JSON list of C-alpha atoms in Angstrom, two decimals:
[
{"chain": "A", "resi": 43, "resn": "MET", "atom": "CA", "xyz": [66.53, 67.05, 188.89]},
{"chain": "A", "resi": 44, "resn": "THR", "atom": "CA", "xyz": [65.88, 68.93, 185.44]},
{"chain": "A", "resi": 45, "resn": "THR", "atom": "CA", "xyz": [68.01, 72.08, 186.85]},
{"chain": "A", "resi": 46, "resn": "LEU", "atom": "CA", "xyz": [70.89, 69.76, 187.74]},
{"chain": "A", "resi": 47, "resn": "ILE", "atom": "CA", "xyz": [70.97, 67.93, 184.42]},
{"chain": "A", "resi": 48, "resn": "GLU", "atom": "CA", "xyz": [70.63, 71.18, 182.45]},
{"chain": "A", "resi": 49, "resn": "LYS", "atom": "CA", "xyz": [73.48, 72.73, 184.60]},
{"chain": "A", "resi": 50, "resn": "LEU", "atom": "CA", "xyz": [75.27, 69.85, 184.39]},
{"chain": "A", "resi": 51, "resn": "LEU", "atom": "CA", "xyz": [74.82, 69.82, 180.58]},
{"chain": "A", "resi": 52, "resn": "GLU", "atom": "CA", "xyz": [76.56, 73.10, 180.26]},
{"chain": "A", "resi": 53, "resn": "VAL", "atom": "CA", "xyz": [79.49, 71.86, 182.30]},
{"chain": "A", "resi": 54, "resn": "GLN", "atom": "CA", "xyz": [79.98, 69.09, 179.84]},
{"chain": "A", "resi": 55, "resn": "GLN", "atom": "CA", "xyz": [79.46, 71.30, 176.81]},
{"chain": "A", "resi": 56, "resn": "GLU", "atom": "CA", "xyz": [82.43, 73.21, 178.20]},
{"chain": "A", "resi": 57, "resn": "LEU", "atom": "CA", "xyz": [85.01, 70.64, 179.53]},
{"chain": "A", "resi": 58, "resn": "SER", "atom": "CA", "xyz": [87.16, 68.36, 177.46]},
{"chain": "A", "resi": 59, "resn": "HIS", "atom": "CA", "xyz": [89.57, 66.14, 178.66]},
{"chain": "A", "resi": 60, "resn": "ALA", "atom": "CA", "xyz": [92.13, 67.03, 181.31]},
{"chain": "A", "resi": 61, "resn": "LYS", "atom": "CA", "xyz": [95.74, 67.34, 180.47]},
{"chain": "A", "resi": 62, "resn": "ALA", "atom": "CA", "xyz": [97.90, 64.32, 181.13]},
{"chain": "A", "resi": 63, "resn": "GLU", "atom": "CA", "xyz": [100.96, 66.25, 182.76]},
{"chain": "A", "resi": 64, "resn": "ALA", "atom": "CA", "xyz": [102.14, 64.32, 185.59]},
{"chain": "A", "resi": 65, "resn": "VAL", "atom": "CA", "xyz": [104.60, 61.11, 184.39]},
{"chain": "A", "resi": 66, "resn": "ASN", "atom": "CA", "xyz": [104.81, 58.08, 186.23]},
{"chain": "A", "resi": 67, "resn": "PRO", "atom": "CA", "xyz": [108.41, 56.93, 186.05]},
{"chain": "A", "resi": 68, "resn": "HIS", "atom": "CA", "xyz": [107.70, 53.20, 187.28]},
{"chain": "A", "resi": 69, "resn": "PHE", "atom": "CA", "xyz": [105.73, 52.86, 183.91]},
{"chain": "A", "resi": 70, "resn": "LYS", "atom": "CA", "xyz": [107.17, 55.77, 181.84]},
{"chain": "A", "resi": 71, "resn": "SER", "atom": "CA", "xyz": [103.38, 56.70, 180.95]},
{"chain": "A", "resi": 72, "resn": "SER", "atom": "CA", "xyz": [101.93, 60.15, 181.71]},
{"chain": "A", "resi": 73, "resn": "TYR", "atom": "CA", "xyz": [98.50, 60.66, 183.75]},
{"chain": "A", "resi": 74, "resn": "VAL", "atom": "CA", "xyz": [96.25, 63.34, 185.48]},
{"chain": "A", "resi": 75, "resn": "LYS", "atom": "CA", "xyz": [96.93, 64.05, 189.05]},
{"chain": "A", "resi": 76, "resn": "PHE", "atom": "CA", "xyz": [94.20, 63.95, 191.14]},
{"chain": "A", "resi": 77, "resn": "GLU", "atom": "CA", "xyz": [94.59, 67.45, 192.57]},
{"chain": "A", "resi": 78, "resn": "ASP", "atom": "CA", "xyz": [94.68, 68.50, 189.20]},
{"chain": "A", "resi": 79, "resn": "LEU", "atom": "CA", "xyz": [91.48, 66.88, 187.92]},
{"chain": "A", "resi": 80, "resn": "TRP", "atom": "CA", "xyz": [89.55, 67.64, 190.81]},
{"chain": "A", "resi": 81, "resn": "ASP", "atom": "CA", "xyz": [90.74, 72.03, 190.43]},
{"chain": "A", "resi": 82, "resn": "TYR", "atom": "CA", "xyz": [89.69, 71.09, 186.65]},
{"chain": "A", "resi": 83, "resn": "SER", "atom": "CA", "xyz": [86.54, 69.98, 187.39]},
{"chain": "A", "resi": 84, "resn": "LYS", "atom": "CA", "xyz": [85.58, 72.12, 190.46]},
{"chain": "A", "resi": 85, "resn": "GLU", "atom": "CA", "xyz": [85.74, 75.31, 188.62]},
{"chain": "A", "resi": 86, "resn": "ALA", "atom": "CA", "xyz": [83.83, 74.51, 185.85]},
{"chain": "A", "resi": 87, "resn": "LEU", "atom": "CA", "xyz": [81.28, 73.16, 188.47]},
{"chain": "A", "resi": 88, "resn": "ASN", "atom": "CA", "xyz": [81.14, 75.84, 190.94]},
{"chain": "A", "resi": 89, "resn": "ALA", "atom": "CA", "xyz": [80.69, 78.49, 188.12]},
{"chain": "A", "resi": 90, "resn": "HIS", "atom": "CA", "xyz": [77.52, 76.33, 187.68]},
{"chain": "A", "resi": 91, "resn": "GLY", "atom": "CA", "xyz": [76.35, 76.66, 191.15]},
{"chain": "A", "resi": 92, "resn": "ILE", "atom": "CA", "xyz": [77.19, 72.74, 191.20]},
{"chain": "A", "resi": 93, "resn": "MET", "atom": "CA", "xyz": [79.60, 71.32, 194.33]},
{"chain": "A", "resi": 94, "resn": "ILE", "atom": "CA", "xyz": [81.21, 67.80, 194.32]},
{"chain": "A", "resi": 95, "resn": "GLN", "atom": "CA", "xyz": [81.43, 65.66, 197.28]},
{"chain": "A", "resi": 96, "resn": "GLN", "atom": "CA", "xyz": [83.75, 62.63, 197.37]},
{"chain": "A", "resi": 97, "resn": "ILE", "atom": "CA", "xyz": [82.38, 60.13, 199.98]},
{"chain": "A", "resi": 98, "resn": "SER", "atom": "CA", "xyz": [84.54, 56.88, 201.58]},
{"chain": "A", "resi": 99, "resn": "HIS", "atom": "CA", "xyz": [82.56, 53.98, 202.16]},
{"chain": "A", "resi": 100, "resn": "GLU", "atom": "CA", "xyz": [83.75, 50.83, 204.02]},
{"chain": "A", "resi": 101, "resn": "CYS", "atom": "CA", "xyz": [86.05, 48.20, 201.62]},
{"chain": "A", "resi": 102, "resn": "GLU", "atom": "CA", "xyz": [88.35, 45.34, 203.18]},
{"chain": "A", "resi": 103, "resn": "VAL", "atom": "CA", "xyz": [89.88, 45.09, 199.76]},
{"chain": "A", "resi": 104, "resn": "GLY", "atom": "CA", "xyz": [90.88, 48.69, 199.16]},
{"chain": "A", "resi": 105, "resn": "ALA", "atom": "CA", "xyz": [88.87, 51.60, 198.37]},
{"chain": "A", "resi": 106, "resn": "CYS", "atom": "CA", "xyz": [85.24, 52.37, 198.30]},
{"chain": "A", "resi": 107, "resn": "ILE", "atom": "CA", "xyz": [84.28, 56.40, 196.92]},
{"chain": "A", "resi": 108, "resn": "GLU", "atom": "CA", "xyz": [80.90, 57.66, 195.77]},
{"chain": "A", "resi": 109, "resn": "THR", "atom": "CA", "xyz": [81.02, 60.87, 194.14]},
{"chain": "A", "resi": 110, "resn": "VAL", "atom": "CA", "xyz": [77.85, 63.00, 194.57]},
{"chain": "A", "resi": 111, "resn": "LEU", "atom": "CA", "xyz": [77.17, 66.22, 192.82]},
{"chain": "A", "resi": 112, "resn": "TYR", "atom": "CA", "xyz": [74.85, 68.70, 194.51]},
{"chain": "A", "resi": 113, "resn": "GLY", "atom": "CA", "xyz": [73.26, 72.08, 192.97]},
{"chain": "A", "resi": 114, "resn": "HIS", "atom": "CA", "xyz": [70.11, 73.83, 192.63]},
{"chain": "A", "resi": 115, "resn": "GLY", "atom": "CA", "xyz": [68.12, 71.90, 195.41]},
{"chain": "A", "resi": 116, "resn": "GLU", "atom": "CA", "xyz": [69.36, 68.57, 193.65]},
{"chain": "A", "resi": 117, "resn": "HIS", "atom": "CA", "xyz": [71.78, 65.74, 193.89]},
{"chain": "A", "resi": 118, "resn": "LEU", "atom": "CA", "xyz": [73.19, 63.31, 191.81]},
{"chain": "A", "resi": 119, "resn": "SER", "atom": "CA", "xyz": [75.39, 60.16, 193.11]},
{"chain": "A", "resi": 120, "resn": "THR", "atom": "CA", "xyz": [77.51, 58.30, 190.19]},
{"chain": "A", "resi": 121, "resn": "GLY", "atom": "CA", "xyz": [77.45, 55.08, 192.62]},
{"chain": "A", "resi": 122, "resn": "LYS", "atom": "CA", "xyz": [80.32, 53.43, 194.52]},
{"chain": "A", "resi": 123, "resn": "MET", "atom": "CA", "xyz": [83.87, 53.36, 192.65]},
{"chain": "A", "resi": 124, "resn": "ILE", "atom": "CA", "xyz": [86.12, 50.21, 194.03]},
{"chain": "A", "resi": 125, "resn": "VAL", "atom": "CA", "xyz": [89.77, 49.97, 193.45]},
{"chain": "A", "resi": 126, "resn": "ARG", "atom": "CA", "xyz": [91.37, 47.07, 195.26]},
{"chain": "A", "resi": 127, "resn": "ALA", "atom": "CA", "xyz": [94.48, 47.59, 196.90]},
{"chain": "A", "resi": 128, "resn": "ASP", "atom": "CA", "xyz": [97.79, 45.58, 195.64]},
{"chain": "A", "resi": 129, "resn": "LYS", "atom": "CA", "xyz": [98.71, 44.86, 198.95]},
{"chain": "A", "resi": 130, "resn": "PRO", "atom": "CA", "xyz": [97.08, 45.15, 202.77]},
{"chain": "A", "resi": 131, "resn": "THR", "atom": "CA", "xyz": [99.40, 47.72, 203.72]},
{"chain": "A", "resi": 132, "resn": "ALA", "atom": "CA", "xyz": [98.53, 51.69, 204.81]},
{"chain": "A", "resi": 133, "resn": "GLN", "atom": "CA", "xyz": [100.57, 52.94, 201.56]},
{"chain": "A", "resi": 134, "resn": "ALA", "atom": "CA", "xyz": [98.64, 50.29, 199.05]},
{"chain": "A", "resi": 135, "resn": "PHE", "atom": "CA", "xyz": [95.06, 51.48, 200.82]},
{"chain": "A", "resi": 136, "resn": "GLY", "atom": "CA", "xyz": [96.13, 55.21, 200.25]},
{"chain": "A", "resi": 137, "resn": "SER", "atom": "CA", "xyz": [97.22, 54.60, 196.82]},
{"chain": "A", "resi": 138, "resn": "ALA", "atom": "CA", "xyz": [93.69, 52.90, 196.20]},
{"chain": "A", "resi": 139, "resn": "VAL", "atom": "CA", "xyz": [91.88, 55.76, 197.82]},
{"chain": "A", "resi": 140, "resn": "THR", "atom": "CA", "xyz": [93.82, 58.03, 195.21]},
{"chain": "A", "resi": 141, "resn": "TYR", "atom": "CA", "xyz": [92.92, 55.83, 192.40]},
{"chain": "A", "resi": 142, "resn": "ALA", "atom": "CA", "xyz": [89.16, 55.41, 193.26]},
{"chain": "A", "resi": 143, "resn": "LYS", "atom": "CA", "xyz": [89.06, 59.38, 193.76]},
{"chain": "A", "resi": 144, "resn": "ARG", "atom": "CA", "xyz": [90.18, 60.18, 190.46]},
{"chain": "A", "resi": 145, "resn": "TYR", "atom": "CA", "xyz": [88.09, 57.39, 188.61]},
{"chain": "A", "resi": 146, "resn": "SER", "atom": "CA", "xyz": [85.11, 58.27, 190.13]},
{"chain": "A", "resi": 147, "resn": "LEU", "atom": "CA", "xyz": [85.30, 61.97, 189.34]},
{"chain": "A", "resi": 148, "resn": "SER", "atom": "CA", "xyz": [86.50, 61.22, 186.00]},
{"chain": "A", "resi": 149, "resn": "MET", "atom": "CA", "xyz": [83.59, 58.96, 185.61]},
{"chain": "A", "resi": 150, "resn": "ALA", "atom": "CA", "xyz": [81.01, 61.42, 187.00]},
{"chain": "A", "resi": 151, "resn": "LEU", "atom": "CA", "xyz": [81.58, 64.00, 184.62]},
{"chain": "A", "resi": 152, "resn": "GLY", "atom": "CA", "xyz": [83.09, 61.60, 181.74]},
{"chain": "A", "resi": 153, "resn": "ILE", "atom": "CA", "xyz": [86.25, 63.24, 181.20]},
{"chain": "A", "resi": 154, "resn": "GLY", "atom": "CA", "xyz": [89.38, 61.26, 181.48]},
{"chain": "A", "resi": 155, "resn": "ALA", "atom": "CA", "xyz": [93.19, 62.30, 180.45]},
{"chain": "A", "resi": 156, "resn": "ASP", "atom": "CA", "xyz": [93.87, 63.65, 177.14]},
{"chain": "A", "resi": 157, "resn": "LYS", "atom": "CA", "xyz": [96.10, 60.59, 176.34]},
{"chain": "A", "resi": 158, "resn": "ASP", "atom": "CA", "xyz": [94.79, 57.46, 177.87]},
{"chain": "A", "resi": 159, "resn": "ASP", "atom": "CA", "xyz": [96.26, 53.96, 177.06]},
{"chain": "A", "resi": 160, "resn": "ASP", "atom": "CA", "xyz": [93.87, 52.33, 178.77]},
{"chain": "A", "resi": 161, "resn": "ALA", "atom": "CA", "xyz": [95.99, 51.22, 181.66]},
{"chain": "A", "resi": 162, "resn": "ASN", "atom": "CA", "xyz": [98.07, 49.12, 178.92]},
{"chain": "A", "resi": 163, "resn": "ASN", "atom": "CA", "xyz": [101.31, 50.34, 180.30]},
{"chain": "A", "resi": 164, "resn": "ALA", "atom": "CA", "xyz": [100.42, 49.86, 184.10]},
{"chain": "A", "resi": 165, "resn": "THR", "atom": "CA", "xyz": [99.12, 46.62, 184.18]},
{"chain": "A", "resi": 166, "resn": "SER", "atom": "CA", "xyz": [100.88, 44.44, 181.16]},
{"chain": "A", "resi": 167, "resn": "GLY", "atom": "CA", "xyz": [102.49, 41.79, 182.72]},
{"chain": "A", "resi": 168, "resn": "ALA", "atom": "CA", "xyz": [101.02, 42.49, 186.62]},
{"chain": "A", "resi": 169, "resn": "LYS", "atom": "CA", "xyz": [99.86, 39.93, 188.73]},
{"chain": "A", "resi": 170, "resn": "ARG", "atom": "CA", "xyz": [97.89, 40.42, 192.06]},
{"chain": "A", "resi": 171, "resn": "GLY", "atom": "CA", "xyz": [99.00, 38.29, 195.02]},
{"chain": "A", "resi": 172, "resn": "TRP", "atom": "CA", "xyz": [95.58, 38.90, 196.66]}
]
């Protein structure tokens, strides 16, 4: 896996944190949209011969996504990222998928948003019903 790791190091040296340009009107906080993070990451990875794949795994409580990086005859899995849905609805599960995809990709590449409040605004006073 030496070649893949060397190429990932080159990518990591090029990337900084993604720009948090979207605004969550409910929490009045900024965040990086999944699409923006994907495009930002994909461009750098593809330039070094690395493909990103995100795999969905069965998960009864929300979403479980695994990011796998392929390149140079090798692959590297980042492990499974589970995000709970806040309600048992299709919309809540869809939201959990988006969060899991974004968090898994960020974790795989060691990048986040240029402004990260550690979800403090979004979770202050939040209660979970299940």
